[in-house]
Structure formats: C-alpha cells, structure tokens
Coordinates of C-alpha atoms in Angstrom, one line a residue:
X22 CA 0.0 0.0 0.0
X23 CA 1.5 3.3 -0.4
X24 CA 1.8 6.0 1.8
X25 CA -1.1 7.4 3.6
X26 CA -0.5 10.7 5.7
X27 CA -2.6 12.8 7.4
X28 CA -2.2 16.6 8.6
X29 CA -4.5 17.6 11.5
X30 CA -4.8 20.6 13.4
X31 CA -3.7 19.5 16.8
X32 CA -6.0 21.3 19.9
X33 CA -6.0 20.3 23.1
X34 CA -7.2 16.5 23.2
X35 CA -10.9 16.4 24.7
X36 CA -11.7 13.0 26.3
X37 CA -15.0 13.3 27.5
X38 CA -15.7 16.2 29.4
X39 CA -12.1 16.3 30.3
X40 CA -9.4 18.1 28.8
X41 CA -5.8 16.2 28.6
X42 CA -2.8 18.5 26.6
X43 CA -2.1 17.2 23.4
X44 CA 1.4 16.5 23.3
X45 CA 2.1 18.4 19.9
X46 CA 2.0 21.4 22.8
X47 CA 0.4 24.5 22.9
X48 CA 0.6 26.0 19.2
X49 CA -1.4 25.0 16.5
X50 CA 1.0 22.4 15.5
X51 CA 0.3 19.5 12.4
X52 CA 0.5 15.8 13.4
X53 CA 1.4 14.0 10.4
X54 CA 0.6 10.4 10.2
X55 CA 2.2 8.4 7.9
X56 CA 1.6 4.6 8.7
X57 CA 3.3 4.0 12.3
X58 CA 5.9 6.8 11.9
X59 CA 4.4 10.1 13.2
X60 CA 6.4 13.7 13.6
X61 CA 5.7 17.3 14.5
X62 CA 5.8 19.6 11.2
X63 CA 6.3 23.5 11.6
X64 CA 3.5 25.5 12.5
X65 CA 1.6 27.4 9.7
X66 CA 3.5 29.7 8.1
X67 CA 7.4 28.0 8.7
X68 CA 9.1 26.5 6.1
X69 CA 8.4 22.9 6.0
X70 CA 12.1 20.6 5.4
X71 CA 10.0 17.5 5.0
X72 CA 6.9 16.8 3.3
X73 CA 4.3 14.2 4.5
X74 CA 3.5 13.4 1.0
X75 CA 7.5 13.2 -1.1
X76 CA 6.4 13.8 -4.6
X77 CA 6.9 10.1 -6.7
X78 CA 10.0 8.8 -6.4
X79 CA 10.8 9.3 -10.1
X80 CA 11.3 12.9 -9.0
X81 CA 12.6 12.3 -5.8
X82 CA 16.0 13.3 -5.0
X83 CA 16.4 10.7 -1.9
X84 CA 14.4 7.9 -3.6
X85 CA 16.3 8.8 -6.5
X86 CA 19.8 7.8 -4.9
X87 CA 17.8 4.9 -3.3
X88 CA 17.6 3.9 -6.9
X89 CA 20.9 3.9 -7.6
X90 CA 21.7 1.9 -4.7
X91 CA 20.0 -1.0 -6.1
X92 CA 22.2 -1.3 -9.0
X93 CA 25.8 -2.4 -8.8
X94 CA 26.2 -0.2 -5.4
X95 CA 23.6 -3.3 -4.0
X96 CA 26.4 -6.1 -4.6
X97 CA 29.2 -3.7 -2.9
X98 CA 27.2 -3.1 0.1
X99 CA 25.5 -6.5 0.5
X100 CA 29.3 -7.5 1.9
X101 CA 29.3 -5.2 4.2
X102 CA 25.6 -5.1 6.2
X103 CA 26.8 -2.5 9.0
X104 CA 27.2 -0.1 5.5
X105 CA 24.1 -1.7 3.8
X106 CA 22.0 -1.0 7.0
X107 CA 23.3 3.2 7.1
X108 CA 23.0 3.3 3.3
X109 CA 19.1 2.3 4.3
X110 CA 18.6 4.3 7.0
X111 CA 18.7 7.2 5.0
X112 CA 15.2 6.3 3.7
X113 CA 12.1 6.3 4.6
X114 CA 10.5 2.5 4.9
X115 CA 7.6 3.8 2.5
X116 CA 10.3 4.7 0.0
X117 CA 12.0 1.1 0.1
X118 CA 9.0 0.0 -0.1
X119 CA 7.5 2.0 -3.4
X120 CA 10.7 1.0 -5.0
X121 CA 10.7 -2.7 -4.1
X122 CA 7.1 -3.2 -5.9
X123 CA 8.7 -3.7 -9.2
X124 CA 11.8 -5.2 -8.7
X125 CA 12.7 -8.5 -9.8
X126 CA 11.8 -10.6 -6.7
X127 CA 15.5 -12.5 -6.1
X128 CA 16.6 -8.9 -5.5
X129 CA 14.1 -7.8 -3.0
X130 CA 14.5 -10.7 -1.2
X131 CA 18.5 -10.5 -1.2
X132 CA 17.9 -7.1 0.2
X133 CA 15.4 -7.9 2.4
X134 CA 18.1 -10.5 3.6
X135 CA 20.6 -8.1 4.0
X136 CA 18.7 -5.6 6.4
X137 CA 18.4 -6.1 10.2
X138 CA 15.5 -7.5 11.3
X139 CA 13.7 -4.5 12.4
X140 CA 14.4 -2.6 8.8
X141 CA 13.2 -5.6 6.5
X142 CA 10.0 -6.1 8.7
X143 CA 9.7 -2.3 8.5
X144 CA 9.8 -2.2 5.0
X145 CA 7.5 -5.5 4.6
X146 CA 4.8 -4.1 6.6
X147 CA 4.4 -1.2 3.8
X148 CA 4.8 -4.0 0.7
X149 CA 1.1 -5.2 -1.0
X150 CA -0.6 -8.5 0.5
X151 CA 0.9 -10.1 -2.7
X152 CA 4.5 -8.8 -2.6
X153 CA 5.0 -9.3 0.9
X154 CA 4.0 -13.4 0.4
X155 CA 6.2 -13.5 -2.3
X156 CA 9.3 -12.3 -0.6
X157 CA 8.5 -14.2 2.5
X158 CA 8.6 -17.1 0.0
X159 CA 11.7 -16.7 -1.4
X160 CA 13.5 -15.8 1.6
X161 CA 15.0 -19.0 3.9
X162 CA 12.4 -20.4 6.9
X163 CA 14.8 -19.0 9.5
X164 CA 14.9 -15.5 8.1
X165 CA 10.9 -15.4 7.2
X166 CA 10.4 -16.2 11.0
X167 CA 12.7 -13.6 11.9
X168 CA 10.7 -11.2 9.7
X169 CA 7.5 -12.2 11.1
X170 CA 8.3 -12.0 14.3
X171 CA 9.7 -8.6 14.3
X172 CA 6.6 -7.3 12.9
X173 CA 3.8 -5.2 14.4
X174 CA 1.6 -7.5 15.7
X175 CA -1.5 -5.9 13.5
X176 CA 0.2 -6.2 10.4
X177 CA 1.4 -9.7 11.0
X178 CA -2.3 -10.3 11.4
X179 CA -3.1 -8.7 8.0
X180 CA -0.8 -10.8 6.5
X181 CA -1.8 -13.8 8.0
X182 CA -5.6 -13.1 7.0
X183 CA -4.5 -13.2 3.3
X184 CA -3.1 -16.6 3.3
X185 CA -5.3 -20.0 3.4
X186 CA -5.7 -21.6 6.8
X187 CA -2.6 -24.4 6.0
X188 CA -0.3 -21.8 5.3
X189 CA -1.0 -19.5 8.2
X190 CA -0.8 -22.7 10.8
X191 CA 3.2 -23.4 8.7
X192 CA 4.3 -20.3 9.5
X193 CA 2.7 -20.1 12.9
X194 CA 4.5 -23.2 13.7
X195 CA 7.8 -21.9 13.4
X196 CA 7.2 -18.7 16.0
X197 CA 7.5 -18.3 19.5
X198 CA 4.8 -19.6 21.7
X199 CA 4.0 -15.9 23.0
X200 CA 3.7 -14.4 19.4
X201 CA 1.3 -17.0 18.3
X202 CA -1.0 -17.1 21.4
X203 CA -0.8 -13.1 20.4
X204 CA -1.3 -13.3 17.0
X205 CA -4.5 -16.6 17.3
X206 CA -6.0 -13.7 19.8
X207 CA -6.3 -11.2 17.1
X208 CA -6.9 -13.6 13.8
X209 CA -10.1 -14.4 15.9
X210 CA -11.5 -10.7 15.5
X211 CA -13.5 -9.4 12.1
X212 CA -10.8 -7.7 10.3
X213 CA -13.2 -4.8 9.5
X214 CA -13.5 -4.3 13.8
X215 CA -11.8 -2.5 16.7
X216 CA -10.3 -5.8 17.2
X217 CA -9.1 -6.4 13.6
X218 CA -7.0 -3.2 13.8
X219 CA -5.8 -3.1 16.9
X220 CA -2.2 -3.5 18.1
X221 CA -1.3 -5.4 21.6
X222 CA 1.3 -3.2 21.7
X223 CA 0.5 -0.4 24.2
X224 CA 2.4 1.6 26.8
X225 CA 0.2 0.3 30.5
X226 CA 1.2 1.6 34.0
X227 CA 0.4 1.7 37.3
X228 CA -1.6 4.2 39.2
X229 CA 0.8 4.4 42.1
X230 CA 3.8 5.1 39.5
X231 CA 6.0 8.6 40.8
X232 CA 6.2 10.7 37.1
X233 CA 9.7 10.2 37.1
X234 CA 9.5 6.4 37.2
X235 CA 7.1 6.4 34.3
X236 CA 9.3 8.4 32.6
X237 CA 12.0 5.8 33.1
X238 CA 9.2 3.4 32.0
X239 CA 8.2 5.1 28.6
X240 CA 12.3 5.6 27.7
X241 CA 12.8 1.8 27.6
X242 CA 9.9 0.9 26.2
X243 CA 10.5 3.3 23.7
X244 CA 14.0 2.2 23.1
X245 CA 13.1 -1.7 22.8
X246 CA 10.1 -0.8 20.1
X247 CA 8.2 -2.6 22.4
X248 CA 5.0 -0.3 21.6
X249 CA 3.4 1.2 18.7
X250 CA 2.6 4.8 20.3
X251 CA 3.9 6.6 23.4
X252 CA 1.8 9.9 22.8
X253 CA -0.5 8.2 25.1
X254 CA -0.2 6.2 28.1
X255 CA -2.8 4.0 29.5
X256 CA -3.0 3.6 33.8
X257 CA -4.4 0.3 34.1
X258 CA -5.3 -1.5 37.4
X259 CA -6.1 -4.9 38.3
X260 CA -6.5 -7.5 35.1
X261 CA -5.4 -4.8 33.1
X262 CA -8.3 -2.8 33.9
X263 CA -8.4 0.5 32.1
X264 CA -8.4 3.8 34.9
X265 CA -7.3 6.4 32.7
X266 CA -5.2 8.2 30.0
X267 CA -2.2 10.3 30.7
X268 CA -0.7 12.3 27.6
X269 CA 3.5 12.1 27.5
X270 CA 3.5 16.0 27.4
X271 CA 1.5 16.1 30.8
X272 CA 3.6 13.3 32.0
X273 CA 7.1 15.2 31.0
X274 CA 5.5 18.7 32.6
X275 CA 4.7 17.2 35.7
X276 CA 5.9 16.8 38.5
X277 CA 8.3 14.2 39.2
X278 CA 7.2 13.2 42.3
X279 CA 3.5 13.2 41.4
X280 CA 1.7 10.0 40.6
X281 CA -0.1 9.0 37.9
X282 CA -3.2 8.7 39.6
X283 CA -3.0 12.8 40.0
X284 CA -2.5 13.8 36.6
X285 CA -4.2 11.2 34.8
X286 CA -7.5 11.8 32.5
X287 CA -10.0 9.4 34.0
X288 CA -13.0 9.6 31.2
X289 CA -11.5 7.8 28.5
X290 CA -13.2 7.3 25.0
X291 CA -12.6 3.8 24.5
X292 CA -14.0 1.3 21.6
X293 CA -15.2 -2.5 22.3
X294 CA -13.3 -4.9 20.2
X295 CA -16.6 -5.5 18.0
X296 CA -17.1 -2.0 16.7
X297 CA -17.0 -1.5 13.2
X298 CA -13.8 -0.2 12.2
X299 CA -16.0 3.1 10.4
X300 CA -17.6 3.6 14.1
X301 CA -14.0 3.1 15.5
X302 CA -12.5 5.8 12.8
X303 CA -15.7 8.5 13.4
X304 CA -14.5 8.3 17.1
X305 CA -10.6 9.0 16.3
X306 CA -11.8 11.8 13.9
X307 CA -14.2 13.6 16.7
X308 CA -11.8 13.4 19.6
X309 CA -8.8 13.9 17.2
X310 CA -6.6 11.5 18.7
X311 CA -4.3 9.9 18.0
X312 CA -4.8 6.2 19.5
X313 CA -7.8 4.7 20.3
X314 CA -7.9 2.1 23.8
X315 CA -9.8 -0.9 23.0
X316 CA -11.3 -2.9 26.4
X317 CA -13.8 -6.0 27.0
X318 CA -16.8 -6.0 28.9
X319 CA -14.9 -5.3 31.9
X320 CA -13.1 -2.6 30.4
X321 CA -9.7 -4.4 30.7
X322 CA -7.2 -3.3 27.9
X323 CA -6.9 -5.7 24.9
X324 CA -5.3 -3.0 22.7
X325 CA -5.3 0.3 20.5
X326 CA -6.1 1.3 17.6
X327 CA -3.7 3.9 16.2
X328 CA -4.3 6.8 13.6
X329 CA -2.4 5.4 10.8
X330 CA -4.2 2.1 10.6
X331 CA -7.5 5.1 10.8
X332 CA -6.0 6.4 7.8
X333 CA -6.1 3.3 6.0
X334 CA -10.0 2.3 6.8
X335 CA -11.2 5.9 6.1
X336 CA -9.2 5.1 2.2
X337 CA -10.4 2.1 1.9
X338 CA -13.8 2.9 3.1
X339 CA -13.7 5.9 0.9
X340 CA -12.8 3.8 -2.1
X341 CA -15.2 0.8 -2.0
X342 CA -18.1 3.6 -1.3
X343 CA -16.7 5.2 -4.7
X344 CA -16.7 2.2 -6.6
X345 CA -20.3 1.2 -5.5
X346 CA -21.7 4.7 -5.8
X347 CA -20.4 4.0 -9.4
X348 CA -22.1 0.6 -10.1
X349 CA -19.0 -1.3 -9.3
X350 CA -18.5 -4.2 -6.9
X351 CA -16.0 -3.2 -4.7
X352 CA -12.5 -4.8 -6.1
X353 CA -10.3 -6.3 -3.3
X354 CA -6.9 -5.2 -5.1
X355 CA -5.7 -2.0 -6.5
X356 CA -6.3 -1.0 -10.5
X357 CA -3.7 -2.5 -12.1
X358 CA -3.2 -5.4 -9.6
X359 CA -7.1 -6.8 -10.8
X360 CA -7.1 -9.2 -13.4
X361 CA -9.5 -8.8 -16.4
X362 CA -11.4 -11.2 -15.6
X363 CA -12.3 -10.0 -12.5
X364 CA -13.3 -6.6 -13.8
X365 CA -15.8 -7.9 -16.4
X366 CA -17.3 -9.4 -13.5
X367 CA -17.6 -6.7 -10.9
X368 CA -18.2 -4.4 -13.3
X369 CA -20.8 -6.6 -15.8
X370 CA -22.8 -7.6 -12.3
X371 CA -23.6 -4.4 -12.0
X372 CA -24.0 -3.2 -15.5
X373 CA -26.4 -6.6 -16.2
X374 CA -28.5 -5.2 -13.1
X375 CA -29.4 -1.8 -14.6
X376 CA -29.7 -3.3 -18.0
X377 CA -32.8 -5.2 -16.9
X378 CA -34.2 -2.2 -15.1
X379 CA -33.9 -0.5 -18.3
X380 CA -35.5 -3.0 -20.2
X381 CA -38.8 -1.6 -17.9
X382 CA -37.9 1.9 -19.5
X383 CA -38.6 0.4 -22.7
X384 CA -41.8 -1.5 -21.6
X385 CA -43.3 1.6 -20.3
X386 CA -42.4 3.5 -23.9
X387 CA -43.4 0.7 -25.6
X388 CA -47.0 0.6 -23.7
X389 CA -47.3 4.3 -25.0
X390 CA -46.7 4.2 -28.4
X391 CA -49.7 5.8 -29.6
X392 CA -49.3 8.6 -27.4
X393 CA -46.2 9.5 -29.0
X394 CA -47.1 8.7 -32.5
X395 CA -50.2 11.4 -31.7
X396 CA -48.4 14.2 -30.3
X397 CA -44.3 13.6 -31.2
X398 CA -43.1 16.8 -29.8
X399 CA -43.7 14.6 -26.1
X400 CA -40.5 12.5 -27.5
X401 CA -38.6 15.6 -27.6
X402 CA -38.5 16.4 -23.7
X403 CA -38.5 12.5 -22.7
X404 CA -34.5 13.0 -22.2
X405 CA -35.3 16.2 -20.6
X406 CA -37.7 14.7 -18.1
X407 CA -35.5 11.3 -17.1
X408 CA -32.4 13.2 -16.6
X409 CA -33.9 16.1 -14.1
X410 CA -35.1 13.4 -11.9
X411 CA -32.1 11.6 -12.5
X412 CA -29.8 14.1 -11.2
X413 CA -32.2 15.6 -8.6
X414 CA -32.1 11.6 -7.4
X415 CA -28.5 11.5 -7.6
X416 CA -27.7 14.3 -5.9
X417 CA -29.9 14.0 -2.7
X418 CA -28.8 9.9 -2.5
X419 CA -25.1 11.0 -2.2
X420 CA -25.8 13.6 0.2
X421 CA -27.6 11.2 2.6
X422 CA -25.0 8.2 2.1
X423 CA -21.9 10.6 2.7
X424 CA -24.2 12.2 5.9
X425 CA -24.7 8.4 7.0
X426 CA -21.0 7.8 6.4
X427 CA -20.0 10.0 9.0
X428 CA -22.8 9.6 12.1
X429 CA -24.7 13.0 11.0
X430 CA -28.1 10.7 9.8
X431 CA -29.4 7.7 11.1
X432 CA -32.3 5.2 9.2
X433 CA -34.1 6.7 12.7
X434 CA -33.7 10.0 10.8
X435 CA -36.1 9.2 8.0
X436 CA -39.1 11.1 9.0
X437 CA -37.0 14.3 9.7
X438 CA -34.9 13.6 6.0
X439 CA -38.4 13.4 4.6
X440 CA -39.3 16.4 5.9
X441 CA -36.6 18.4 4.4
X442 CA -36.0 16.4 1.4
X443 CA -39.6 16.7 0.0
X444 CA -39.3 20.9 0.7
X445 CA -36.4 20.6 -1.2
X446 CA -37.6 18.5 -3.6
X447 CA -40.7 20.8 -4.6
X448 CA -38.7 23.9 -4.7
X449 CA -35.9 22.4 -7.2
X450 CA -38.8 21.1 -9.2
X451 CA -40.9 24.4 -9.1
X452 CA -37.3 26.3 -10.7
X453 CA -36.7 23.4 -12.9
X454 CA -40.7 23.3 -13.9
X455 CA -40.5 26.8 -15.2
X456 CA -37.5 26.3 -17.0
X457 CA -40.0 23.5 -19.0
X458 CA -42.6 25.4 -19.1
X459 CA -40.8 28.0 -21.3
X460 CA -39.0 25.2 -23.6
X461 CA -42.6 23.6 -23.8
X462 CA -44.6 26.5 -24.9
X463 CA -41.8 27.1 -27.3
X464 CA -42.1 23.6 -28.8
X465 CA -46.0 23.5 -29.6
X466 CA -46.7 22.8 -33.1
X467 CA -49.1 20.1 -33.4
X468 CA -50.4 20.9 -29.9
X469 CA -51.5 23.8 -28.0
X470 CA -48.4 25.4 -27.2
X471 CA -50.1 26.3 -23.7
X472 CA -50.9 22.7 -22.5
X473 CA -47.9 21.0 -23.5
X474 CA -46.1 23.5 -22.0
X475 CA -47.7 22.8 -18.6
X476 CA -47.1 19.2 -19.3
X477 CA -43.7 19.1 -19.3
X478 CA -43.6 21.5 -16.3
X479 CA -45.8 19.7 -13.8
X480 CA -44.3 16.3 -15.2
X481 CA -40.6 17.9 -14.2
X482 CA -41.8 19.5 -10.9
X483 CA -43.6 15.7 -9.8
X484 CA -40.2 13.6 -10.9
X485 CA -37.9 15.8 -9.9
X486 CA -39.8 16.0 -6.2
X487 CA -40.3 11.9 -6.0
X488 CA -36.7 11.4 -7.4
X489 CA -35.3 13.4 -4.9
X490 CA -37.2 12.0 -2.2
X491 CA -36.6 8.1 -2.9
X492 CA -33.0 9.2 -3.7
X493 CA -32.8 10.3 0.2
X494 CA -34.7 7.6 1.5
X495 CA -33.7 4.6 -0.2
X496 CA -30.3 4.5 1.1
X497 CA -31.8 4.6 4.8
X498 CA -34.0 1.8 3.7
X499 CA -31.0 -0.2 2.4
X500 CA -29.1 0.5 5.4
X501 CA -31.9 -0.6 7.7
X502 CA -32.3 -4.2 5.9
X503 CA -28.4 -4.5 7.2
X504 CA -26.3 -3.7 4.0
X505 CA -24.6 -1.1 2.5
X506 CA -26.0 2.2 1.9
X507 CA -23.7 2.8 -1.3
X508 CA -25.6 0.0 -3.1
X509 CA -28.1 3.1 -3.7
X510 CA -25.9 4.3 -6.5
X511 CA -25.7 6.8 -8.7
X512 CA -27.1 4.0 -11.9
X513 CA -29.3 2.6 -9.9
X514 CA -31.2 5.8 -8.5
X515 CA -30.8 6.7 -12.3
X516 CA -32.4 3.8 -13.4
X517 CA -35.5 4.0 -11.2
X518 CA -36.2 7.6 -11.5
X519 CA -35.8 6.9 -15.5
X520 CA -38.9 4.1 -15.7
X521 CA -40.6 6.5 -12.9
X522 CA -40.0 10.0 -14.7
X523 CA -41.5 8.1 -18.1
X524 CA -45.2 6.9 -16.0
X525 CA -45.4 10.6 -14.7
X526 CA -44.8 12.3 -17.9
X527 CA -46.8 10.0 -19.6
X528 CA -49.6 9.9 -17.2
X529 CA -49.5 13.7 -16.6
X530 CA -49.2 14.5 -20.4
X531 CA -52.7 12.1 -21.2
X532 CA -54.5 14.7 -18.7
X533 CA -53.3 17.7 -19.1
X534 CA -53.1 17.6 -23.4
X535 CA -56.8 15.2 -23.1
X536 CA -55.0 12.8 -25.3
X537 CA -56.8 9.3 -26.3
X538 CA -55.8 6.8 -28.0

C-alpha cells in the first residue's frame, strides 16, 4: 500500500468532558501520520524541510539515490551489512518499499536479507498483500520467521488473513509460543473491527507510578520498540483494567514526584473490540486522537487502535463507497493489480442489473406508443424529463449516504430527512418546472403550445420532487435491511427515477393535453 499521511490541526485533546494536553503542545502544530511513523511539522507559516506526501520517487532526490543503490552499489554493500543498513537508514521505509514493488523478486528478497530484522519487517509491513507473500517465500524459513516475528503484531495479522488456513498454521509453527497465542488472539477478530486493527502493543502503567518512574518506564519501552505509540499512556489497574489516560507532554511537565493517579484523565473514550472499524475511525476523527484504547466488557485493555491504521480504513472505506456509488462491486486489489477477468465481473454484475431495469424503460415506452405517434413533440423532452429526476435523485442519495458515512443521519432520521427532502424536492422542481414550461410553450406545433407546455412542467416539478425524495430515503432503507448504503448508486437511482419520470410524464401528459388513443 502506499503511503497514507494525514495533517491535522492539533487542539488540546478532549476526552469526554475532560481536557488532557495534546502533546504536539500549545501552538497549532500539524500531526502528520504516515503509517506508524508520526512527527511534529512547523507550524503554519514556517518552512516545511519534509513533506508528508514526497512527490513520486521518479522525482525524488532521496528515492532517487535509493535507486541507484539497487544497482551495482547493492552487490558492494550486500558484503558489508553494517554499511548496507546506514545506506538504508537514509530512507524512509515507505520509499524502500514503493521502489521494491517492481523489482525482480531474487533482489528484493536479497535485500530484504541483508537488512536487520527490524528494517526488513519495517519495509514489509508497507509492501502489497501479494509482494510481501512472495518475498516471504523466497527468503530462507529462518529469516521469514525472523521477519515475522519482528513485525507489528496488527500487520502480521493482516498478513496472515490473506493466506489459506494451512499456510497461516506453517508459519505459525515456526514462531514463539507468545507471538502465536498473540497473533490466534487477534486472527479471531472481524478484520473490518476495533479488534481487527488493533495492536497489543501499548504503553500500560500503574496508578501508584511517581512521574519520574514512568518516565523511566516510557524511555525503555520506547528504546526496545516494544509499543506502537507513546503519545498516550494507559494507567491500568487490576486485570489490566483501564483507569485512565495520561498524555507524555502532561507526563514530561509534571511533576516528578506526582503519581499518575493525580495527573491522569480518567473519562476515557474507548472502543469494544466488536465496533465497526467506520464507528472506530468517526470516534478517532471527533476526539482527534491519535490512538484509540480498545477494552472487553470489563473494560480491561486488549489493545489500540492507532491513527495510521484510521488512515487506512477511512481510504479504503472511501474507495469501496466510490466504486459502489459508481455501479462497481467493490474490487479487493488496487487497479492494475485486478485481473480482467475479474473486472468484467464486478463491473458486468452491476452493468447486467441496470440493464434489466432498463428493459422496464422500454416496456413503459413501448406501452405508450400511440401517445407518442399522436403528439411527437412529447418524445422531444423524454430525455429532458428522465435526466432532471435523475440528477435531482443522484444528488440528494449522495448527500444522505456521505451524511450516513459519518454519524450526522441515522435510518431513525427518515421522517426528519423526509421532511426536508420533499421541501427541497418541490422547490428544485418548481425552478426546474418553469425552465420546462418555457422550452414547452416554445415547442408546440401540433399541440396547443399552452398545454404542453404545462405538461412538461408539472411532469418535471412531480419527478424531480419523488426522485429526490426516494433518492434520500432509499439509502436509509437499504441500510436498515443490514447492508450497505452505497448500493443506492448513482445508476441505480438513475435507473429507477428513469422508468418513474416516463409513467409521470406519460400519465401527466394524457391529462393535461386530453389525449386518447
């Protein structure tokens, strides 16, 4: 995956109804996110010296000399790792990673070979589901276990849910005892869940702790990597029991002979390992923090969930609603790494769908045939008519599914949203109605200018205010029945409103022009 980062203006951290310091201090500082590695960037108006988002690395001065190091530089410095390793450390993991993609695989793995521990499970964690089986492949047993077991915990877990069952139970069979009780514990949560993305790896102490001896505390687990984030730090009683939250810049500004029971935050926003991951993500994004405790029923600690893995939900939630709003079945791998195959048949499900709601468009023309041979100026404004309720559809559907997205509706809401919507709906279709009106009268020939006129006008003003009130609803409906609001797309809506919009302008058309057949 490639790099996801994240700028956010970072306020004082509200947990609750308390207040804890964010630890980006006082100013109105950026947190940039960019998988597990975060840093504080200038305040506004300061220069920046890095960038969250480097521009490719085809342009990239620093990827660019990463480049170069894979060539014949690679085969100097493979004999000497101490060099290799400095050469690396230059980089950013995201970087290697990028570049590694497209490299022949018997050189990513002799590279990934070459690297400590730490770096090549560093730069693993950032390679595709794909890549990162294939390197583990090609690499020796004892050096994939080495790779594995110096990996985050969460993205082990990732890895692990893309292999079949066999394959996961070989390579669990080769790791420590601990890391496999760890890693079984988190396999057994819905990927798409608190518990999916959480990490075990979490800074816990004591309430009776002095300041300065959880300052000792947070230095060496720093130091080992033994945790994912130190921003915060979770006081935790008896079975792990979660008491409170204490921030590391209130930690390093208090007093050092204070305990943490003085200075900690004891309202904690906190997650159940069964919450969705969108539900776990809306939470991150309202508090703005930066990790996220997750605790069981007796709100013992199991984990956090950290921004960067946020990041990654909200992008892939983001994408999959795209791609449904679009008439596409979500695809599970990026663009070019989907085969053909696969695309004719996420895309053609759809597309077959809508083709046999269409066929209904044609039934209802084809029932009203000798309307339209009677009066043919009607044909004329049958394109006009679908696509105003068509778009007035569109519009209002997109605006509830993105307000249902992010916790500001509810399928509760419906009446309210019906309310609004059908207001809405009258006064578009009262402006757009005029606008026929005028184009109508224009058009009359055959017909009294006058009464097709007003039948194109009321048919416009009724379409355009039902289109724009099943385009609101409909997604609340399909949310209700326990699936994804998205599946109200853009086509589909389209496709309703277009055999609806054709029985109204029919309908209306026969009364107002006193048509018979």
């Amino acid at each position: 995956m490639g790099a996801a980062a994240l700028e956010v203006d970072a306020p004082d951290l509200r947990v609750g109804d308390q207040t804890a310091r964010s630890p980006l201090g006082e100013g109105p500082g950026h947190l940039c996110a960019s998988r597990r590695h975060l840093r504080i960037l200038p305040q506004r108006g300061e220069p920046r010296a890095r960038r969250c988002h480097p521009p490719p690395f085809r342009h990239n001065g620093p990827a660019m000399r990463l480049a170069s190091l894979l060539g014949p530089d690679l085969q100097a410095l493979k004999a000497d790792p101490e060099a290799l390793q400095a050469a690396f450390d230059e980089f950013h993991p995201e970087d290697v990673a990028e570049l590694l993609e497209d490299l022949p695989i018997e050189q990513v793995a002799d590279l990934v070979h070459a690297l400590s521990s730490e770096a090549g499970a560093d730069v693993i964690e950032r390679l595709s589901p794909e890549r990162q089986r294939v390197v583990l492949e090609a690499v020796d047993e004892e050096r994939a276990t080495e790779l594995l077991t110096a990996m985050d915990p969460d993205d082990r877990v990732d890895f692990f849910e893309e292999l079949e069952e066999d394959e996961v139970e070989a390579y669990l069979g080769r790791l420590d005892k601990e890391i496999v009780e760890e890693t079984q514990e988190l396999l057994a949560y819905d990927p798409e869940t608190a518990g999916g993305l959480m990490t075990t790896e979490y800074v816990g102490l004591r309430p009776d702790m002095k300041v300065w001896e959880a300052v000792e505390e947070v230095r060496k687990i720093a130091n080992e990597g033994e945790a994912e984030t130190i921003y915060y730090l979770y006081v935790v009683g008896y079975g792990e029991k979660l008491l409170g939250v204490v921030s590391l810049r209130d930690l390093i500004l208090s007093d050092p002979g204070q305990e943490l029971a003085d200075i900690m935050t004891e309202k904690v926003v906190w997650a159940r390992p069964t919450d969705d991951q969108e539900d776990v993500a809306q939470k991150i994004a309202r508090y703005d923090l930066a990790a996220l405790p997750v605790v069981d029923d007796q709100d013992g600690m199991l984990g956090v969930v950290t921004v960067d893995d946020v990041v990654d939900v909200v992008i892939e939630e983001a994408t999959e609603d795209a791609q449904m709003m679009g008439g596409v079945v979500p695809l599970e791998d990026a663009y070019f790494s989907t085969g053909l195959l696969e695309f004719v048949w996420k895309r053609g499900a759809w597309l077959i769908v809508l083709f046999l709601g269409q066929l209904l468009t044609a039934t209802v023309m084809e029932q009203n045939q000798s309307t339209l041979r009677a009066t043919m100026e009607l044909a004329v404004f049958i394109p006009l008519i679908i696509a105003s309720g068509g778009n007035a559809g569109s519009q209002s559907s997109t605006l509830i599914i993105r307000a249902m997205a992010v916790g500001e509706a509810q399928p509760g809401d419906w009446l309210k949203v019906f309310g609004r919507e059908m207001v809405i709906g009258l006064a578009l279709g009262l402006i757009l109605g005029l606008m026929g009106f005028g184009r109508g009268w224009f058009a009359g020939e055959t017909v009294d200018a006058t009464a097709l006129g007003i039948a194109v006008g009321m048919s416009i003003l009724a379409i355009v205010t039902l289109s724009t009130i099943i385009g609101s609803l409909l997604p609340m409906l399909i949310q209700r029945a326990g699936l994804d609001p998205a599946v109200s797309s853009t086509p589909f809506i389209a496709s309703v409103v277009d055999v609806l919009g054709l029985i109204v302008y029919f309908s209306v058309a026969q009364v107002i022009l006193g048509m018979w057949v």
